[in-house]
Short mmCIF file of C-alpha atoms and ligand atoms in Angstrom, two decimals:
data_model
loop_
_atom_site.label_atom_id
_atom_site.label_comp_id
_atom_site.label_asym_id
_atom_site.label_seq_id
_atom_site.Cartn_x
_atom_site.Cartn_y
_atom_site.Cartn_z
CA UNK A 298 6.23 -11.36 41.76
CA UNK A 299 4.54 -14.06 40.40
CA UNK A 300 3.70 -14.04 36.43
CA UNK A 301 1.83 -15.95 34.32
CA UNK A 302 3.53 -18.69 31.86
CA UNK A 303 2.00 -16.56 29.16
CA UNK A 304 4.34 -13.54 29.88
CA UNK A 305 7.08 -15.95 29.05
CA UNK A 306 6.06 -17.07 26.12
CA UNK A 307 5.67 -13.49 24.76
CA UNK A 308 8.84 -12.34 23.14
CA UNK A 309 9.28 -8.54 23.25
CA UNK A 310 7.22 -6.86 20.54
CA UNK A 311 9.72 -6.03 17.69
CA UNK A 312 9.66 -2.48 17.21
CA UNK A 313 10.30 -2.03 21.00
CA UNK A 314 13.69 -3.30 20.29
CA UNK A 315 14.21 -1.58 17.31
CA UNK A 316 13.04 1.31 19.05
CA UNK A 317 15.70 0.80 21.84
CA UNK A 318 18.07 0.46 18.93
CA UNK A 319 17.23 3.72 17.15
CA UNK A 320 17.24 5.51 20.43
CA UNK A 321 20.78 4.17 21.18
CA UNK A 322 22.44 5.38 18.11
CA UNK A 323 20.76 8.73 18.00
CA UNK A 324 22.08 9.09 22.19
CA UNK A 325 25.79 8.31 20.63
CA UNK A 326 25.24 11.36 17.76
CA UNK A 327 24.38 8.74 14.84
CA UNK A 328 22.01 9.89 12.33
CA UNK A 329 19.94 6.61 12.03
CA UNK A 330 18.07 6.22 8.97
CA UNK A 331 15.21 3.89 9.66
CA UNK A 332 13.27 1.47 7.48
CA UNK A 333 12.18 0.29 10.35
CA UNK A 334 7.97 0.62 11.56
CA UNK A 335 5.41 0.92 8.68
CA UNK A 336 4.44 4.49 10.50
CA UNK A 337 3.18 6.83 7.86
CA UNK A 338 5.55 10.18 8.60
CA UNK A 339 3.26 12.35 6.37
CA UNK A 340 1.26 14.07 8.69
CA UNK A 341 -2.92 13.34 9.14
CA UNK A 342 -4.31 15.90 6.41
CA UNK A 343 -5.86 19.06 8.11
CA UNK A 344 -9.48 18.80 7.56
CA UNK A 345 -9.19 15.64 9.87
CA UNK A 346 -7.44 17.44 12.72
CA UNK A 347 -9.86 20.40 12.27
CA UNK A 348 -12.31 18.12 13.25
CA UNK A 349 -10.73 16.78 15.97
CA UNK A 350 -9.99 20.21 17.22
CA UNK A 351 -13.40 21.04 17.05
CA UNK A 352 -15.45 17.56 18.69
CA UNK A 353 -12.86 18.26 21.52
CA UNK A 354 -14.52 21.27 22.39
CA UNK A 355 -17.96 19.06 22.64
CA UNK A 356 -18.87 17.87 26.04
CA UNK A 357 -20.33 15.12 24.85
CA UNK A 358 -17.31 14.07 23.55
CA UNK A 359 -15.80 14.56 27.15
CA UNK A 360 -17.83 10.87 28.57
CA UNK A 361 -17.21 7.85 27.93
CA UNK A 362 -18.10 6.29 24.60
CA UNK A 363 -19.89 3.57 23.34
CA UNK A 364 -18.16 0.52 22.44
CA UNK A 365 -20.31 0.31 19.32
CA UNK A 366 -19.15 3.61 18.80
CA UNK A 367 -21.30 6.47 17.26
CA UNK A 368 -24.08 5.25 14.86
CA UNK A 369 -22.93 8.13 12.45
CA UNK A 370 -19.24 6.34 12.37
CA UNK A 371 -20.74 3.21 11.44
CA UNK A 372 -22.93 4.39 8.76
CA UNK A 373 -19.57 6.54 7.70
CA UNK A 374 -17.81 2.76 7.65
CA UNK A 375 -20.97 1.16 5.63
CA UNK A 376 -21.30 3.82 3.04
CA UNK A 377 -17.27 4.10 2.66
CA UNK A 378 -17.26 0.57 1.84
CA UNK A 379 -20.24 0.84 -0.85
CA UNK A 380 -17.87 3.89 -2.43
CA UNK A 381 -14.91 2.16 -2.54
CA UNK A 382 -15.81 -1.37 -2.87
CA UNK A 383 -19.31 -1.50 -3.98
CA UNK A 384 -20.17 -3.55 -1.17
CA UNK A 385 -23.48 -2.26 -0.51
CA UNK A 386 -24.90 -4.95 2.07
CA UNK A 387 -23.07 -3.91 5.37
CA UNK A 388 -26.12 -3.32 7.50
CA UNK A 389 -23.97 -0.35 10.01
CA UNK A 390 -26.16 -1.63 13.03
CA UNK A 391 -25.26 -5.35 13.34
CA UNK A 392 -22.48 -5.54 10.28
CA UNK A 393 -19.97 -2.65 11.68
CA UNK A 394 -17.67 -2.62 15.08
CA UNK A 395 -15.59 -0.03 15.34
CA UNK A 396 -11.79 -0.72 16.93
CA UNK A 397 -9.36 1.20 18.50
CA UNK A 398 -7.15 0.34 15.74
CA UNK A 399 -7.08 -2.56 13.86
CA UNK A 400 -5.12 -3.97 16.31
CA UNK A 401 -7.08 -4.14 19.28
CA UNK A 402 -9.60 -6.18 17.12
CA UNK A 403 -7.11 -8.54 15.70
CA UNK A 404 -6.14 -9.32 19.32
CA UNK A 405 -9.02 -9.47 20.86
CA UNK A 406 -10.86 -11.89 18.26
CA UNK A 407 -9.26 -14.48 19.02
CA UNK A 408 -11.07 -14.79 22.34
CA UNK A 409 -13.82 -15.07 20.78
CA UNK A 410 -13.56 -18.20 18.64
CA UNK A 411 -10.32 -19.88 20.67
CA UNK A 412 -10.48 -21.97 23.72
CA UNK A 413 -7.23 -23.82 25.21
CA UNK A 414 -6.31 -26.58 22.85
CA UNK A 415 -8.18 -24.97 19.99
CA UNK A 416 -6.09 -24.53 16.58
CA UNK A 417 -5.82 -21.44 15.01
CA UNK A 418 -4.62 -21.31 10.89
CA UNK A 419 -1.92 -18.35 10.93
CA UNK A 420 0.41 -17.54 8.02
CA UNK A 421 4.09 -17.53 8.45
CA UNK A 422 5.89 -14.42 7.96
CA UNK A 423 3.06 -12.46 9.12
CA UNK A 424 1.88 -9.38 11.41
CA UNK A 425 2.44 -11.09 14.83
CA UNK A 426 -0.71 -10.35 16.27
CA UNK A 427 -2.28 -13.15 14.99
CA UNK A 428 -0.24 -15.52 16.49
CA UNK A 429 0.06 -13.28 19.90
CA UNK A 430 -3.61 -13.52 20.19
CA UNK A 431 -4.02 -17.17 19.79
CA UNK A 432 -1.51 -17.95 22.48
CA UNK A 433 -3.16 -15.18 24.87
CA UNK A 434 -6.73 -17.41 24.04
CA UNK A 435 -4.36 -20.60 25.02
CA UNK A 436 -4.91 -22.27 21.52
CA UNK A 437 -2.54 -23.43 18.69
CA UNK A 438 -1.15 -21.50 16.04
CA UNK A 439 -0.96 -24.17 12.83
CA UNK A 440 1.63 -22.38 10.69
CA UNK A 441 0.65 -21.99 6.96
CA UNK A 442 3.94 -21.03 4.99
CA UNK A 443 3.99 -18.29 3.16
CA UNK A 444 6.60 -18.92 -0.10
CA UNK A 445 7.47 -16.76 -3.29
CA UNK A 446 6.76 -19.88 -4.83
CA UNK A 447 3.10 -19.46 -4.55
CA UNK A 448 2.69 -15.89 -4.63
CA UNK A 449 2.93 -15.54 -0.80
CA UNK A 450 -0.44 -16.76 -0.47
CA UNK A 451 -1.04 -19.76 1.84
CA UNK A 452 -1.46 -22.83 0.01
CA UNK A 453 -4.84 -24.25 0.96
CA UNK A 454 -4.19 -27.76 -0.24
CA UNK A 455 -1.23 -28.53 1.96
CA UNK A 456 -3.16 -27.91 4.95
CA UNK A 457 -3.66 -31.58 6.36
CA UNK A 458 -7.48 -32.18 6.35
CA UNK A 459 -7.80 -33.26 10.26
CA UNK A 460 -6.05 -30.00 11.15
CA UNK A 461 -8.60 -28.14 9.06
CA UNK A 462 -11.28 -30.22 10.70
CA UNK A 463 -10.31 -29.00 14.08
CA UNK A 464 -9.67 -25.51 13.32
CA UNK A 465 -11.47 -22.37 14.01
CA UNK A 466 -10.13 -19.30 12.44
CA UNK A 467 -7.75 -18.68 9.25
CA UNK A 468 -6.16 -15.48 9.01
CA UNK A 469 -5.14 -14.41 6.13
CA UNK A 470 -3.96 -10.30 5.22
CA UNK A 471 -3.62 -8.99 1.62
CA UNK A 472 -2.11 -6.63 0.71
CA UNK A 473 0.00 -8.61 3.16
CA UNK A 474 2.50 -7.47 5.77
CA UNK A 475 5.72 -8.19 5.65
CA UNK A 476 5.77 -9.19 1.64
CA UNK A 477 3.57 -7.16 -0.09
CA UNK A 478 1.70 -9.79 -1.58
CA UNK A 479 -1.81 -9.31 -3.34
CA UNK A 480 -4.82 -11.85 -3.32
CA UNK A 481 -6.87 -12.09 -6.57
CA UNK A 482 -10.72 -13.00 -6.57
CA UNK A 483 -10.01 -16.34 -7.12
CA UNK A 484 -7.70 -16.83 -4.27
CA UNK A 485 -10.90 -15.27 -1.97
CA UNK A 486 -13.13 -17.87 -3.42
CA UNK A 487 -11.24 -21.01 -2.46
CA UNK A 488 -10.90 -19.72 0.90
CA UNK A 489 -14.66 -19.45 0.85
CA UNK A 490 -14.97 -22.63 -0.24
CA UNK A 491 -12.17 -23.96 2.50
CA UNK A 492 -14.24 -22.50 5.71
CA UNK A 493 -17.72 -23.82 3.88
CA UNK A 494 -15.81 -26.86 3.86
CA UNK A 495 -14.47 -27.01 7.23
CA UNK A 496 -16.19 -25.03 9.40
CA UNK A 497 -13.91 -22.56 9.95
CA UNK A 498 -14.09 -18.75 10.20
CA UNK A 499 -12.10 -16.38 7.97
CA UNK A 500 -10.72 -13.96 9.75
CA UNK A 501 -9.19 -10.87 6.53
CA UNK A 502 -6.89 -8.03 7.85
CA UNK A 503 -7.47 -5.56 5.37
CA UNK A 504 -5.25 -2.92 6.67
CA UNK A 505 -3.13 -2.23 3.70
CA UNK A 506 -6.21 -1.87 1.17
CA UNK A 507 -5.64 1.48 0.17
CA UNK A 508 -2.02 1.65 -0.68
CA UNK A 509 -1.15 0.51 -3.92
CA UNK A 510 0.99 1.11 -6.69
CA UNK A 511 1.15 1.49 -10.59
CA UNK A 512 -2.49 1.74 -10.75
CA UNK A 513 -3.18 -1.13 -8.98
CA UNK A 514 -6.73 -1.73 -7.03
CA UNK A 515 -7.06 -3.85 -4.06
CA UNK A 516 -10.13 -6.23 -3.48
CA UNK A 517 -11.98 -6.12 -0.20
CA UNK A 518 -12.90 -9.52 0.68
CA UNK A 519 -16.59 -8.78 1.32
CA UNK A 520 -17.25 -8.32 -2.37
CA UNK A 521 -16.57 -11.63 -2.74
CA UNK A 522 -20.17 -13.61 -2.66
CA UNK A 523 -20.64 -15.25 0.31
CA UNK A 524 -17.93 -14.19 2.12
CA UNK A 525 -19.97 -12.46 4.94
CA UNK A 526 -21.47 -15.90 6.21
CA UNK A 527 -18.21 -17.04 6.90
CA UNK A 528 -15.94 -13.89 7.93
CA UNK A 529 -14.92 -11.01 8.73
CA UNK A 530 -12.53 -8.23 7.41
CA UNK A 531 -10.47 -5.79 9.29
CA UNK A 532 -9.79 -2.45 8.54
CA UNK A 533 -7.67 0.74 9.50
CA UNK A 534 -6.99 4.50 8.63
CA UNK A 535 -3.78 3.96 9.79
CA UNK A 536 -2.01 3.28 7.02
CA UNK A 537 -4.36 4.85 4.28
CA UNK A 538 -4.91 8.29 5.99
CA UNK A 539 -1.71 8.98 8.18
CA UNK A 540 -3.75 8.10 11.27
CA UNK A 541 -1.85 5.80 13.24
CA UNK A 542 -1.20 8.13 16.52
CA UNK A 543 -5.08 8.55 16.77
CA UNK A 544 -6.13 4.59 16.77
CA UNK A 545 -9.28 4.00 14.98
CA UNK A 546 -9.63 0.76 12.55
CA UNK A 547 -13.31 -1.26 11.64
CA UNK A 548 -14.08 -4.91 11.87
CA UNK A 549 -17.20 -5.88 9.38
CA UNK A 550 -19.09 -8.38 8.28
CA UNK A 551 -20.49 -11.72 9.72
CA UNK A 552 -23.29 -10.56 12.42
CA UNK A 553 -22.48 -12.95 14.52
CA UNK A 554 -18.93 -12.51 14.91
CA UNK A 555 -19.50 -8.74 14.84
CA UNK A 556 -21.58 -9.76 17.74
CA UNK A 557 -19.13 -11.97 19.51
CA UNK A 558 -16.41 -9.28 18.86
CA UNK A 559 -18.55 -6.39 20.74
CA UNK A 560 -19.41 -8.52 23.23
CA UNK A 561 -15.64 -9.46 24.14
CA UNK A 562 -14.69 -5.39 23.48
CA UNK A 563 -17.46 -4.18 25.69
CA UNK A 564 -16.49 -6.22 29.17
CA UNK A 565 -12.79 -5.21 28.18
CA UNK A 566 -12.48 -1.41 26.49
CA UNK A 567 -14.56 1.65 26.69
CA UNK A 568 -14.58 2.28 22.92
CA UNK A 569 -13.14 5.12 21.12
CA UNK A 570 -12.91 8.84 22.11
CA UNK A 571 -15.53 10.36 20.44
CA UNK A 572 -13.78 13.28 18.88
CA UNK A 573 -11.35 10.12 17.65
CA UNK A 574 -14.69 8.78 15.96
CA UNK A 575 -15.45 12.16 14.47
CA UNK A 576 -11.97 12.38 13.07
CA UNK A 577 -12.60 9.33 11.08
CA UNK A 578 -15.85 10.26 10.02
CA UNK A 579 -14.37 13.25 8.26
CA UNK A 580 -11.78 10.79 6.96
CA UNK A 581 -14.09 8.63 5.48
CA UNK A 582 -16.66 11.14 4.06
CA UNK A 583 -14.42 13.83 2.91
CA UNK A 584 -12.05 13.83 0.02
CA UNK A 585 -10.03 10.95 -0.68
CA UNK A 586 -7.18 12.39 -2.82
CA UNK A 587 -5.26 11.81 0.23
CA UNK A 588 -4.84 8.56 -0.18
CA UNK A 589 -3.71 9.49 -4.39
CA UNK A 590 -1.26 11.49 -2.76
CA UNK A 591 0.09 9.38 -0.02
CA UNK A 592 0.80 6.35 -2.48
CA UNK A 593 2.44 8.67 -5.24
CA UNK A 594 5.28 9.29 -2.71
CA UNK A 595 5.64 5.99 -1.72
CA UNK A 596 5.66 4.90 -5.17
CA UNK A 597 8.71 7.50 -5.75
CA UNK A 598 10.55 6.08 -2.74
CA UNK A 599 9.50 2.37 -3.05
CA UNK A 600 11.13 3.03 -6.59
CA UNK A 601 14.47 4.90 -5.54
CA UNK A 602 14.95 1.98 -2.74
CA UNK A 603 14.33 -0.99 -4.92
CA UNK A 604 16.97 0.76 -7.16
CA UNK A 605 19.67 0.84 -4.62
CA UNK A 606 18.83 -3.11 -2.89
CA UNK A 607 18.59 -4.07 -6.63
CA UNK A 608 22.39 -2.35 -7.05
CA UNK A 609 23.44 -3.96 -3.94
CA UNK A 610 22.35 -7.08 -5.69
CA UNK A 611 19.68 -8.30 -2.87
CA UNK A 612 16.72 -10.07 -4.51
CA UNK A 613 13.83 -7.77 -4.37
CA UNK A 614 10.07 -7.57 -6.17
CA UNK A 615 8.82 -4.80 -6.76
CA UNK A 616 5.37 -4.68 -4.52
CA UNK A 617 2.10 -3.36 -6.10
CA UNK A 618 0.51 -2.55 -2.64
CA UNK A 619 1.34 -2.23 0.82
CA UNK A 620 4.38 -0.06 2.82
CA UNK A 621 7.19 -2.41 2.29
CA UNK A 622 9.50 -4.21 0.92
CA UNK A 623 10.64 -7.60 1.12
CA UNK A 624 14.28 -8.41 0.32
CA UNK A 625 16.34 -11.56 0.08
CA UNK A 626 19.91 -11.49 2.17
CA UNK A 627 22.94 -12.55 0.72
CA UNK A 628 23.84 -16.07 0.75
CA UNK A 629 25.44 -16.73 4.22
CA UNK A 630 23.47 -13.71 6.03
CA UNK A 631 21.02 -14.83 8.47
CA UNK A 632 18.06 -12.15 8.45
CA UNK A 633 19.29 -10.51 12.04
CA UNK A 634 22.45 -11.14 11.11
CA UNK A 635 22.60 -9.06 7.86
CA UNK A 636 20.21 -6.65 9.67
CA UNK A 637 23.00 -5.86 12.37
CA UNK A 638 25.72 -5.72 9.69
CA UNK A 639 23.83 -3.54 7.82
CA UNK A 640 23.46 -1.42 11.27
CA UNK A 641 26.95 -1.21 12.24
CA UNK A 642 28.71 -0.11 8.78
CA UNK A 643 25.90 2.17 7.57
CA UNK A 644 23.38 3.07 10.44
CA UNK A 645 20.76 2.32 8.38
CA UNK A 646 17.55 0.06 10.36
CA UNK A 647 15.40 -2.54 8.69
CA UNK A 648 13.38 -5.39 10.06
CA UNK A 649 14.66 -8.85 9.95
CA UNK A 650 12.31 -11.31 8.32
CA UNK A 651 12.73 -13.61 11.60
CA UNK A 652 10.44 -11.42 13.24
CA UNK A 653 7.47 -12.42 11.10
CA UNK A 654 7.84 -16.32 11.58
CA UNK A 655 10.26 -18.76 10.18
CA UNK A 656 9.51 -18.18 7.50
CA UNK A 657 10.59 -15.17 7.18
CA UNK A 658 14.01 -16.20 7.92
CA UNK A 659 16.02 -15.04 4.87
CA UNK A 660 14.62 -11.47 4.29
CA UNK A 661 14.49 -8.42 5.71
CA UNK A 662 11.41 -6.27 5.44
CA UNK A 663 12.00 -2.27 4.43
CA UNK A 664 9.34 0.37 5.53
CA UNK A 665 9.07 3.49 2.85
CA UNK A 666 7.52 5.73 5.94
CA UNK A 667 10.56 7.39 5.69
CA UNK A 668 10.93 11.03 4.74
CA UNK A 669 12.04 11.56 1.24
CA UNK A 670 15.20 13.60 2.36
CA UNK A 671 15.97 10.39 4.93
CA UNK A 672 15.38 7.77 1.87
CA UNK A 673 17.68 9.83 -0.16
CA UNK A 674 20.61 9.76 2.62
CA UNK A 675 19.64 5.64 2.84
CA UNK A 676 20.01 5.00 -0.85
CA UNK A 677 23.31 7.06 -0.76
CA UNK A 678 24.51 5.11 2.31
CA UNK A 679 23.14 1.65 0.28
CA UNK A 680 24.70 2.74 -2.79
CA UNK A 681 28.19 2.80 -1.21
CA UNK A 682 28.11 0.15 0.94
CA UNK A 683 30.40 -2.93 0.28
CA UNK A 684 28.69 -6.13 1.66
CA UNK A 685 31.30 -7.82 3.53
CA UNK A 686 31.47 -11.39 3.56
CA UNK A 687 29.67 -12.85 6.16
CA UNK A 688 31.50 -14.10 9.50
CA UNK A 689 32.31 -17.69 9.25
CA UNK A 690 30.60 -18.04 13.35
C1 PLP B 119 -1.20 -6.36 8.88
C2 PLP B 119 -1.51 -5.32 9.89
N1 PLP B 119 -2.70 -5.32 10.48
C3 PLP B 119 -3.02 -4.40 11.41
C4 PLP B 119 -2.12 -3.43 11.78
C5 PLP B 119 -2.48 -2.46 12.86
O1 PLP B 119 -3.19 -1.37 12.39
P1 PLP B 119 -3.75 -0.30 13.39
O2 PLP B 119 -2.80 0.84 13.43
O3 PLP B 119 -5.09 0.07 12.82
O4 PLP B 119 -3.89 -0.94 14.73
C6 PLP B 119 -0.86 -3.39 11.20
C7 PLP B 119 0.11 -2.38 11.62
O5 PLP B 119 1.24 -2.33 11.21
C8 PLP B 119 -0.54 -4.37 10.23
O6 PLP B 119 0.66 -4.40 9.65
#
């Protein structure tokens, strides 16, 4: 067989490893408690499977979609973003593109705006995809470093001004994946300001908007004034409504990227099943306690875990949004490496910080979609746990 080059630049996808990991243990009679994948395990609340249960039985349902999707999913998108953000200018015909999760649009962008050579800004730890998607387009990834030091928020300034000149796109996510970082207002401007400045479209992954903590409210970046001439913002019920297994997420904003988006989508997927669409329609018309409810348990559990990595004496901030939680290894750990011992003497899984970037090296990232019964056994297993000094190799 002959591949392409770009298969072997790919390294496997993270949680396929973990995965293979997990499924090890549990083959040898280990009960494996994982902190692994941000995959909610509450289950999708019923008035959205009802209505799945009942589209299914619609023929119409039966074809093949529309890769615009329904017009009633995009007006459901539009007018959910008005409720919740008070961003009332989303036109649902030209401003709204369904995805098949936030994913598949966070890929596929990239082809939009990247051509070989091209430089993409990405931050470092982040969600892979961004980077994944620029090398699939054959373009550059320019790293911006994401640092406690400034909040986790890429620093604008350091960003040399002929690599801003030549680049397309800057991604940025908040709540952000792996820290659990939050942008403010302010932040949003000055990247406004940045891709007035240089040409450059902002690309916002939004898919952690809806869980927060301790009363905390998340900002959209489309409230921000001006931001829909120069971006776009991703979005997911994933995370917010237990949906992940069903794969429906939103890009909006900037009609012309909407535009390019579709038009990439449309020669590539065949949109999303219908009764899929339907589901989220219910999702984002019906009640929204759900969401109350999902981030009071992880609030419990986010609390119980910091308690026991706090214990263990790991450097850890309490997030105020977001599934995870981003902890500093001990002094001669390497991110995998305190990952694996942490593996071995406790069979308990987290994500090494490696996988997000570089600069992630130093951390592990902990996911709280973990049953409460499971985060109880892993804060047992963490309380008891002696870290043993690392091996001198
Ligand atoms: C930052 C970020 N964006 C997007 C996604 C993907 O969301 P979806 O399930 O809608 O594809 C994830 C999933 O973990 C994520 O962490």
């Amino acid at each position: 067989m002959k591949f392409s080059s770009r298969l072997d630049q790919l390294k496997p996808y993270v949680f396929v490893e973990i995965s293979r990991i997990i499924a090890q243990k549990r083959a040898e009679g280990v009960e494996v408690v994982t902190f692994g994948i941000g995959d909610p395990d509450i289950p999708t609340p019923n008035p959205i499977i009802d209505r799945l249960v009942e589209a299914s039985r619609t023929p119409a349902n039966h074809r093949y979609p529309e890769t615009d999707g329904l017009p009633e999913v995009r007006k459901a998108i539009s007018t959910w973003y008005k409720s919740r953000f008070g961003v009332d200018h989303l036109n649902p015909d030209s401003e709204v593109l369904p995805l098949i999760g936030a994913k598949e649009g966070v890929g596929h962008v990239a082809f939009c705006f990247l051509d070989p050579g091209d430089i993409a800004l990405v931050p470092d730890p982040a969600y892979p995809v961004y980077s994944v998607g620029t090398m699939f387009a054959g373009a550059e990834s320019y790293t911006m470093p994401l640092v406690e030091e400034n909040d986790w928020l890429p620093d604008l300034d350091a960003i040399p001004s002929n690599v801003a000149r030549h680049a397309k796109v800057i991604w940025l996510n908040y709540p952000n994946n792996p820290t659990g970082a939050v942008a403010d207002r302010e932040y949003y401007q000055r990247v406004i300001d940045f891709a007035h400045k240089y040409d450059v479209a902002v690309l916002h992954d939004a898919a952690y908007s809806e869980v927060v903590y301790d009363g905390y409210t998340a900002l959209s970046f489309m409230e921000l004034e001006g931001a829909k001439d120069v971006g776009i913002e991703f979005h997911s019920l994933s995370k917010c409504f237990n949906m992940t297994g069903w794969r429906f997420g939103s890009a909006v904003g900037n009609a012309d990227m909407i535009k390019a988006l579709f038009k990439i989508k449309s020669n590539l997927d065949s949109g999303i099943p219908q009764a899929i669409q339907e589901m989220a329609i219910e999702a984002l018309t019906g009640s929204q306690r759900y969401i109350d409810d999902n981030n009071a348990i992880y609030q419990q559990r986010r609390d119980k875990v910091i308690g026991a990595l706090t214990r263990l004496g790991l450097g850890v901030v309490s997030p105020k949004a977001a599934l995870y939680l981003w902890a500093r290894v001990p002094e001669g750990y390497t991110s995998a490496s305190f990952a694996a011992q942490l593996l071995d003497d406790t069979a308990i899984v987290v994500t090494p910080g490696s996988s997000y970037g570089d600069n992630g090296e130093g951390y592990i990232r902990l996911s709280l979609t973990t049953p409460d019964e499971m985060i109880d056994k892993g804060v047992e297993r963490l309380d008891a746990w002696r870290i043993p000094p690392p091996s001198k190799e």
